[in-house]
Short mmCIF file of C-alpha atoms in Angstrom, two decimals:
data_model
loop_
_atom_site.label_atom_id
_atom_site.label_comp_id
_atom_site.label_asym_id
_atom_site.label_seq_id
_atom_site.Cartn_x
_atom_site.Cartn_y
_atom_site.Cartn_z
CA UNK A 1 4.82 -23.84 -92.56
CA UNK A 2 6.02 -21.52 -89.23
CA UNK A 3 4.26 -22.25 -86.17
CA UNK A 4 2.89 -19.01 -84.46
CA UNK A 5 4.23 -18.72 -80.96
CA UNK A 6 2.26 -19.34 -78.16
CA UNK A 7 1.59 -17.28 -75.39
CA UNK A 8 2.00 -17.65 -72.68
CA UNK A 9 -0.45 -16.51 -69.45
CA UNK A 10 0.61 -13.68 -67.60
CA UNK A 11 1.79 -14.58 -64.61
CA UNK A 12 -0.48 -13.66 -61.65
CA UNK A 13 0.48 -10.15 -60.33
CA UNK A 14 2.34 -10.06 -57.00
CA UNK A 15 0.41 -9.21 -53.64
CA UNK A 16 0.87 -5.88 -52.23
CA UNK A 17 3.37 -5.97 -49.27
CA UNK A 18 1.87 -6.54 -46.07
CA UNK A 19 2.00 -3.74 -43.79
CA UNK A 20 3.18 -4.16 -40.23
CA UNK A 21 2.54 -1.45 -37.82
CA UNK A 22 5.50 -1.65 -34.72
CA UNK A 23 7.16 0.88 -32.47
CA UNK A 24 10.58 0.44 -31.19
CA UNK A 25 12.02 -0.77 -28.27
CA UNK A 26 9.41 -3.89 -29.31
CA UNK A 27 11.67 -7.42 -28.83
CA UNK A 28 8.16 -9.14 -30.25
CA UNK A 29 8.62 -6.58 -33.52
CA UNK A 30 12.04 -7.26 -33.88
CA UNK A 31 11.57 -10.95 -34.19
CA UNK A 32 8.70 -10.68 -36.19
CA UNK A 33 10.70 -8.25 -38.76
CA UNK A 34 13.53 -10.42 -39.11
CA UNK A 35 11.26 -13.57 -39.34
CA UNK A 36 9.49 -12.01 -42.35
CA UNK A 37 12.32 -10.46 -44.10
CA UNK A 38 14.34 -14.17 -43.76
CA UNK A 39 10.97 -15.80 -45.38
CA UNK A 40 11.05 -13.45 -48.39
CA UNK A 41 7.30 -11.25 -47.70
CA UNK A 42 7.58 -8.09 -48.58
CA UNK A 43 6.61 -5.39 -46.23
CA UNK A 44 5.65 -1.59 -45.77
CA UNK A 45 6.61 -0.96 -42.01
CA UNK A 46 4.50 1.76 -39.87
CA UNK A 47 6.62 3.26 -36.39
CA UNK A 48 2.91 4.29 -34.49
CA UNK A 49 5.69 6.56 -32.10
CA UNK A 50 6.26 8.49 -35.43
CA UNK A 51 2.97 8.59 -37.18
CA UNK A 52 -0.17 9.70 -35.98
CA UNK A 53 -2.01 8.12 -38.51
CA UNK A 54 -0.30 4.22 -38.41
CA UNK A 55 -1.25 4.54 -35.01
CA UNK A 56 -4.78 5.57 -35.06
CA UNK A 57 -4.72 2.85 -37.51
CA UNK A 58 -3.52 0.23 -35.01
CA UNK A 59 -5.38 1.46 -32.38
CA UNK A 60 -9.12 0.71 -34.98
CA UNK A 61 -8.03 -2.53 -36.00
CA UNK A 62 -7.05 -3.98 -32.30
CA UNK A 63 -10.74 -1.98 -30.90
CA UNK A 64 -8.30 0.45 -29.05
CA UNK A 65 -5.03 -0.46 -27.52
CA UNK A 66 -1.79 -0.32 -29.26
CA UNK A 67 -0.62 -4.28 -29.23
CA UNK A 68 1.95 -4.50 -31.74
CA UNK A 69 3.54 -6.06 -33.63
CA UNK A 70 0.15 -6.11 -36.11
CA UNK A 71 0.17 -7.10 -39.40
CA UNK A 72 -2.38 -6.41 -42.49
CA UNK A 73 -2.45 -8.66 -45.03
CA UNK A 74 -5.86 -7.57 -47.31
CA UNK A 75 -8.72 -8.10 -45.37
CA UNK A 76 -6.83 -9.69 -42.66
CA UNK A 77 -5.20 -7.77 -38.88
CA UNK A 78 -3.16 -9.97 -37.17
CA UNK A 79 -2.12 -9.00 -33.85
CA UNK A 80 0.86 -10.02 -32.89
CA UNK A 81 1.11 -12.99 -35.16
CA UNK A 82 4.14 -15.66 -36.25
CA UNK A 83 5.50 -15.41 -39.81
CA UNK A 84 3.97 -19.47 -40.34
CA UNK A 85 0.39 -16.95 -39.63
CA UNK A 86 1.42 -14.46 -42.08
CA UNK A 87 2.30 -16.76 -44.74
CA UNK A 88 -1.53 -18.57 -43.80
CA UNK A 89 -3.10 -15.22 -44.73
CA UNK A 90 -0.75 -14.41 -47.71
CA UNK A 91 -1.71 -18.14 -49.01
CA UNK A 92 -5.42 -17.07 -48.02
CA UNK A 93 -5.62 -13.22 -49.42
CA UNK A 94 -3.86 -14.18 -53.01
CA UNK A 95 -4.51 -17.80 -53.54
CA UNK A 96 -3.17 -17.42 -57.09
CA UNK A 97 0.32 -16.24 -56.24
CA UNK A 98 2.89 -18.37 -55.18
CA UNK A 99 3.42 -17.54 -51.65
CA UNK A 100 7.38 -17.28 -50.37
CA UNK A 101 8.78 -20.08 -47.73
CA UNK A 102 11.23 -19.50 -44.97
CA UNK A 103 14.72 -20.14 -45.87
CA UNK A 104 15.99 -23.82 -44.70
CA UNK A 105 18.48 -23.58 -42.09
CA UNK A 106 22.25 -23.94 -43.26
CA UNK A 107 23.74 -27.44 -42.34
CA UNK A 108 24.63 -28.03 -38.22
CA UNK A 109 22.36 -24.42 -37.77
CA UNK A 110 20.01 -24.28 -34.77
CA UNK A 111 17.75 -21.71 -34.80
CA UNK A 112 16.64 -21.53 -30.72
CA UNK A 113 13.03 -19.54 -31.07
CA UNK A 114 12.22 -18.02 -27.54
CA UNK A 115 16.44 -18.40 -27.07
CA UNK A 116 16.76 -14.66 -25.96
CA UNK A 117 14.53 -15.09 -22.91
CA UNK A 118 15.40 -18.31 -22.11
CA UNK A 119 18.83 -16.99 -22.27
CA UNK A 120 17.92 -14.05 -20.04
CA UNK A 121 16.41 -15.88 -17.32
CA UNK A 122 19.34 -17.90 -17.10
CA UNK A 123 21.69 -15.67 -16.58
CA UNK A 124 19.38 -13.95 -14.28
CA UNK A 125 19.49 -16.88 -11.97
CA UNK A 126 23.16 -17.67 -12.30
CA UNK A 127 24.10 -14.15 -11.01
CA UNK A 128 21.35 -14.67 -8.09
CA UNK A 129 22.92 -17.88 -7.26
CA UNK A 130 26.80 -16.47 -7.61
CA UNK A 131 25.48 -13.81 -5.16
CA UNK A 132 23.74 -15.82 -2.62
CA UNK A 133 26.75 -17.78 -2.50
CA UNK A 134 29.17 -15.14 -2.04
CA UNK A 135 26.82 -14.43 0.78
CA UNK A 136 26.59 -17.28 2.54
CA UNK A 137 28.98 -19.73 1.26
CA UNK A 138 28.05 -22.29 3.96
CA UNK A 139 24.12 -22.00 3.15
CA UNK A 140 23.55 -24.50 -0.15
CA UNK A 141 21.43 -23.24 -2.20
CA UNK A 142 20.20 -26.81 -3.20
CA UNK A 143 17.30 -25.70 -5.92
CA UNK A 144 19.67 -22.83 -7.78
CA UNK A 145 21.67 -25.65 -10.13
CA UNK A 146 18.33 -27.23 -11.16
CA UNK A 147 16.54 -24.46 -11.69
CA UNK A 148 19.48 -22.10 -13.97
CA UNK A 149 19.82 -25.50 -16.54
CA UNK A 150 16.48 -26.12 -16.67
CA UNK A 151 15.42 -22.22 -17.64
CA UNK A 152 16.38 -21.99 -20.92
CA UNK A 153 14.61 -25.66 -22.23
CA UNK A 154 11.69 -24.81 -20.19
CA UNK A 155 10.92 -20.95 -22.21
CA UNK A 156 12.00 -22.57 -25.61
CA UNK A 157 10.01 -25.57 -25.16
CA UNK A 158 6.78 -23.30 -24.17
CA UNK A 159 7.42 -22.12 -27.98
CA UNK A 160 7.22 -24.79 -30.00
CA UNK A 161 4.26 -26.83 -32.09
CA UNK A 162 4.08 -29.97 -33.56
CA UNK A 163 4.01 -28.47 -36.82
CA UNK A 164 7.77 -27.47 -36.85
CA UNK A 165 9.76 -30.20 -38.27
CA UNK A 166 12.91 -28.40 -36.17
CA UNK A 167 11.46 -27.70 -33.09
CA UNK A 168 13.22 -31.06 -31.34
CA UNK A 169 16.12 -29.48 -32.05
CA UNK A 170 15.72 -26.35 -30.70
CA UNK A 171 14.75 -27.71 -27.33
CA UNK A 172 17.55 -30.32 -27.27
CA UNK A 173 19.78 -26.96 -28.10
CA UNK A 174 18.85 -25.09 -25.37
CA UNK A 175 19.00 -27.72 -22.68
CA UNK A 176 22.90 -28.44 -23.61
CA UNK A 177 23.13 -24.57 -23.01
CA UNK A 178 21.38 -24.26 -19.74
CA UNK A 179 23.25 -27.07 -18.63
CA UNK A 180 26.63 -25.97 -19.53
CA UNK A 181 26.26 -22.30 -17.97
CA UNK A 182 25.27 -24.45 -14.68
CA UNK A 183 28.02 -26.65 -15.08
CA UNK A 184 30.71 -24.17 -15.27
CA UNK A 185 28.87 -21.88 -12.89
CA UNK A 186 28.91 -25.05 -10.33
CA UNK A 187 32.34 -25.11 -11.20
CA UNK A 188 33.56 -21.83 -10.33
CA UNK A 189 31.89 -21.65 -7.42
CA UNK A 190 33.55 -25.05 -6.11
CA UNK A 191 37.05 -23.56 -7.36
CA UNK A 192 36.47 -20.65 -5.14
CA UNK A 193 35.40 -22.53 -2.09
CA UNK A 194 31.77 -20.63 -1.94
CA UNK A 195 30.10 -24.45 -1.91
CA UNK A 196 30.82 -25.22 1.68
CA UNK A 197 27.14 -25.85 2.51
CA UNK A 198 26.00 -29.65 3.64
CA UNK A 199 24.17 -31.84 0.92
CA UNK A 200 20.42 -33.25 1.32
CA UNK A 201 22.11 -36.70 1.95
CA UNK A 202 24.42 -35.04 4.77
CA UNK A 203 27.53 -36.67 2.71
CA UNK A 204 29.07 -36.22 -0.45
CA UNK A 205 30.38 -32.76 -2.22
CA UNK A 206 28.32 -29.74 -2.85
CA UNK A 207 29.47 -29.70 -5.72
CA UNK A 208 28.80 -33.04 -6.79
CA UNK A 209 25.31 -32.87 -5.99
CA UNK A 210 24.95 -29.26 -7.96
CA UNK A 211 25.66 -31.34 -10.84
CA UNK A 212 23.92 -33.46 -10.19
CA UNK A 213 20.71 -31.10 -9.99
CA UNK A 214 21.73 -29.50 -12.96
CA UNK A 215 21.71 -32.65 -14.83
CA UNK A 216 18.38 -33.61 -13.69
CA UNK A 217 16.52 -29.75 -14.43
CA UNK A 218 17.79 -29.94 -17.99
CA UNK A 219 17.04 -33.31 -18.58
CA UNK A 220 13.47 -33.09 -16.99
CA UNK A 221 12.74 -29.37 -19.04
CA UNK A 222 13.95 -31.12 -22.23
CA UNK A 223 11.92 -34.06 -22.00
CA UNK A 224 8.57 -32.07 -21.61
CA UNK A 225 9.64 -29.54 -24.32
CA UNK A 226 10.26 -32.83 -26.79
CA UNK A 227 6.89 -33.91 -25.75
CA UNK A 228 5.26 -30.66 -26.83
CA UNK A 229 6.65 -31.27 -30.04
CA UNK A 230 4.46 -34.63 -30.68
CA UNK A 231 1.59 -33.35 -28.81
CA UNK A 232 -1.50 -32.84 -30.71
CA UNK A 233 -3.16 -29.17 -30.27
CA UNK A 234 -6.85 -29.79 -29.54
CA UNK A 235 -10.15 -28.49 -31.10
CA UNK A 236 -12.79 -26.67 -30.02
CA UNK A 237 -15.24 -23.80 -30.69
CA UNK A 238 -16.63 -20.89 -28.55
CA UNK A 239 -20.55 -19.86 -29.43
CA UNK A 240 -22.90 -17.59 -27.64
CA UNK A 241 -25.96 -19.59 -27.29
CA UNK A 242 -26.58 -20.95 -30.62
CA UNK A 243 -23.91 -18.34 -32.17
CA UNK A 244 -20.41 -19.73 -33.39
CA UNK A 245 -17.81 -16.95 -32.09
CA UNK A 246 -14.77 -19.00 -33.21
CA UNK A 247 -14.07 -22.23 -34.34
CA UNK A 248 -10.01 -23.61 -34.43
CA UNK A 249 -8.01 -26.51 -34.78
CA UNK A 250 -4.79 -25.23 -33.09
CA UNK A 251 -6.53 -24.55 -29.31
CA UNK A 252 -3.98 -25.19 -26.16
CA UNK A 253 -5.51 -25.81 -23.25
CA UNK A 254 -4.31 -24.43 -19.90
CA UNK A 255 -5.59 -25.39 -16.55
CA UNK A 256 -9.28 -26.34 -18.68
CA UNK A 257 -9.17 -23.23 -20.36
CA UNK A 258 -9.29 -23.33 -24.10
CA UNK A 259 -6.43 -20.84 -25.54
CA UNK A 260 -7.67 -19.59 -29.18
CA UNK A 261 -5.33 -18.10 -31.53
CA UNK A 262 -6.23 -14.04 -31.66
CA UNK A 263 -6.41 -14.21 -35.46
CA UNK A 264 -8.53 -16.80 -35.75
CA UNK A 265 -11.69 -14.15 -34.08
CA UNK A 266 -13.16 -12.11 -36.35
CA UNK A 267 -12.37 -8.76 -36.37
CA UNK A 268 -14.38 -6.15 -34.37
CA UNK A 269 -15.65 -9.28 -31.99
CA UNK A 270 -13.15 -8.26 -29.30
CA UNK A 271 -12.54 -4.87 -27.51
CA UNK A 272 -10.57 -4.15 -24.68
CA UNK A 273 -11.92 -3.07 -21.43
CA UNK A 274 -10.67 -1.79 -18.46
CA UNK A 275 -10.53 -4.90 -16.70
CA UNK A 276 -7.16 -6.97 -15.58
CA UNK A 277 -6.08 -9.66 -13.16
CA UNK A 278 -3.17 -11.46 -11.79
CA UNK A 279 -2.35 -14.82 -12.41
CA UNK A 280 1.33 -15.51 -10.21
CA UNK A 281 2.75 -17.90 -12.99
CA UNK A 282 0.76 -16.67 -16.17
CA UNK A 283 1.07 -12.77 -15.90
CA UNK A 284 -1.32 -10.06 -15.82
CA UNK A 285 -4.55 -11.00 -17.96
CA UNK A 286 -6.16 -8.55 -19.70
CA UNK A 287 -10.05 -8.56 -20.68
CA UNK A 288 -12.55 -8.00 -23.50
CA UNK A 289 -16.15 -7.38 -24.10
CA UNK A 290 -17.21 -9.63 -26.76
CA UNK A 291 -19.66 -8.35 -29.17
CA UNK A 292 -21.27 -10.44 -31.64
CA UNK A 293 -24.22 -8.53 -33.58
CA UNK A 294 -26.45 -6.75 -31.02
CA UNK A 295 -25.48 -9.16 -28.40
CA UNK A 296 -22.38 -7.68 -25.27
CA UNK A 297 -20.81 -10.14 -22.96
CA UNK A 298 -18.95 -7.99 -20.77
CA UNK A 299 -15.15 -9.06 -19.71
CA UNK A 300 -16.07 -12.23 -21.95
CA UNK A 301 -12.26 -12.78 -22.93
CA UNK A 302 -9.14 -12.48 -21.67
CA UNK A 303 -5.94 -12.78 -22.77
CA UNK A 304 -1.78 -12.47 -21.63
CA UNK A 305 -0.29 -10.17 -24.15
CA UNK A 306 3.07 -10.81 -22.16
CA UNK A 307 2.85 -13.86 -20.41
CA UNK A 308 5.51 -14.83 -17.81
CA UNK A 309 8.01 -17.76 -19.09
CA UNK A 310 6.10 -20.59 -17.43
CA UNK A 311 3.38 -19.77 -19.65
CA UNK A 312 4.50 -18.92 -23.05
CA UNK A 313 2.08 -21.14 -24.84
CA UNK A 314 -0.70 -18.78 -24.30
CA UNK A 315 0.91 -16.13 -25.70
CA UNK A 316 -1.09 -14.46 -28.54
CA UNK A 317 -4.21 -16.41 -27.70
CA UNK A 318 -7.81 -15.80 -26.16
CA UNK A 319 -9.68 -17.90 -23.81
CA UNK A 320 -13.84 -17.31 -23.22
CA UNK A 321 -15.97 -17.26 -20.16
CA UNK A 322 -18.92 -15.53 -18.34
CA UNK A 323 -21.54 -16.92 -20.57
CA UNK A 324 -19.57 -18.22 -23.47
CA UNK A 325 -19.64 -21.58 -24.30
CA UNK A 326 -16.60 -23.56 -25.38
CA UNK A 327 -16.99 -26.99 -26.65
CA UNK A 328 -13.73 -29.15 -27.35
CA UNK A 329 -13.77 -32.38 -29.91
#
C-alpha cells in the first residue's frame, strides 16, 4: 500500500523590504545602509534630494523636519535608528518570518562602531598639537598627549550597550589606536627637537612625560568605555498626569535626565518646534511640542540629533520636561 505524500505548510511569505528614506552626503545613512545590507534586510532606498514625494513622506512621518536616516518597517518610522532596532521591528511587524541576523565577524576582526569620528577627532588634535609645537617648541603642551589617545576610546565607548557581546572589544581596539598615533606623534616631535618645554615635575624629559600622559588618557577612556559595557540601562516612563507617554527599558540617564529611545514614542506624539538651545559639551538641543490626544505641552521634549563626541549616548533619544513626569524603577 503507497503512502500519499504529505504536505508540507507553505512557508510564511517574506516581509516587504523596509524602506529607508536618506539623502547623501549623510555619514549616519551610510552606516545605517551598510549595517543593513551586512545583516541580510532587504531594502527599497528613497534619496528625499531626488524625490519630492520620499521627502514629503519623511517630512509626515518625523511631524516636519527632514532627520534621516528613517526607516519604515509596516506600521513602524524609525528615525534614525540602529540595524539591532530594525531587526526589533522586523521581529515585531512579521512575527511569523524568520527574521535575518548580522553576519559574525571573521576570526581576529574588530569592528570599531563610532571608529570614524573617534578617528577624526584624533587626528584633529594631533595636527593641533604638531602645530602648537612647531610654534612654540619651548611651551609644553602638557594636556595634548592625554587628550589625542584618549579621543578615540572615549567616542567609541559613548557607542556601546551592554547588549553587544563585542563591544569590549571595540573599546579595547580603539584605545591601542589612540595610543599608538600619540606615541609616535610624541615621538616625532622629540626626534625633531619641538619638545623643549619644562615638565610639571621641573625634571625629567618632555617626552617621557608625553608618554606618559598618553598612557594614562587611553587607559582612563578605556576603562570607562569597558564599564559602559556591563552597565545596566535604567527604566523609566514619562506620563502626562495620569497619561503614559512612553514607557522603556533601555533609558540612559544624563545629568538626571532620562534619555528615551525616539522609536520607542508613538508616532505623531512629537513635533518639532522652533525652539533650540546650547548645551557646550552635548550640542545644540532641539525641541518638541508633545501632543497626546487633545492635550499640548509646548517645548515638552528635546533632543540632540547630532550630539558632540562627549555625549554620544544621547544620540537618537528624547528626554521630557515642562510638565511631564518621568518616573525611573
Amino acid at each position: 500500500m503507497l503512502e500519499g505524500k504529505k504536505r508540507m505548510p507553505p512557508s510564511p511569505a517574506p516581509p516587504p523590504p523596509a524602506e529607508v528614506l536618506w539623502r547623501p552626503g549623510c555619514p549616519f545613512c551610510v552606516s545605517l545602509r551598510r549595517g543593513l545590507l551586512r545583516a541580510g534586510v532587504s531594502t527599497v532606498e528613497h534619496d528625499i534630494w531626488a524625490s519630492p514625494d520620499a521627502a514629503a513622506r519623511l517630512r509626515a512621518v518625523t511631524g516636519g523636519d527632514e532627520t534621516v536616516p528613517t526607516v519604515i518597517v509596516g506600521t513602524q518610522s524609525l528615525v534614525n535608528p540602529s540595524v539591532r532596532q530594525v531587526l526589533r521591528a522586523l521581529e515585531a511587524e512579521y512575527p511569523g518570518h524568520q527574521q535575518p541576523s548580522p553576519e559574525p565577524e571573521s576570526a581576529g576582526t574588530v569592528h570599531v562602531r563610532g571608529g570614524t569620528g573617534g578617528l577624526l577627532w584624533t587626528v584633529v588634535g594631533t595636527l593641533l598639537w604638531v602645530v602648537l609645537a612647531v610654534w612654540r617648541p619651548t611651551t609644553t603642551w602638557h594636556l595634548a598627549p592625554l587628550l589625542i589617545a584618549a579621543a578615540w576610546p572615549w567616542v567609541v565607548g559613548q557607542d556601546q550597550s551592554p547588549g553587544d557581546p563585542s563591544s569590549r572589544r571595540r573599546v579595547v581596539a580603539a584605545g591601542g589606536a589612540g595610543l599608538t598615533i600619540a606615541v609616535l606623534a610624541s615621538a616625532a616631535l622629540s626626534a625633531t627637537g619641538q619638545l623643549q618645554g619644562p615638565t610639571w615635575t621641573g625634571s625629567g624629559s618632555p617626552a617621557v612625560e608625553a608618554l606618559l600622559l598618553a598612557v594614562a588618557g587611553a587607559g582612563l577612556a578605556t576603562a570607562l568605555g569597558l564599564a559602559r559595557t556591563v552597565r545596566r540601562s535604567s527604566s523609566a516612563s514619562a506620563r502626562v498626569g495620569t497619561r503614559v507617554l512612553v514607557t522603556s527599558d533601555d533609558v540612559v540617564i544624563v545629568e538626571g535626565n532620562a534619555y528615551f529611545p525616539l522609536d520607542s514614542v508613538p508616532n505623531g506624539v512629537l513635533r518639532p518646534s522652533d525652539t533650540m538651545s546650547v548645551c557646550p559639551w552635548k550640542g545644540v538641543a532641539s525641541y518638541y511640542d508633545v501632543h497626546l490626544d487633545d492635550q499640548v505641552v509646548p517645548d515638552g521634549a528635546w533632543s540632540y540629533r547630532h550630539p558632540l563626541p562627549p555625549a554620544r549616548r544621547v544620540k537618537g533619544r528624547v528626554a521630557f520636561w515642562n510638565g511631564i513626569d518621568v518616573d525611573r524603577d
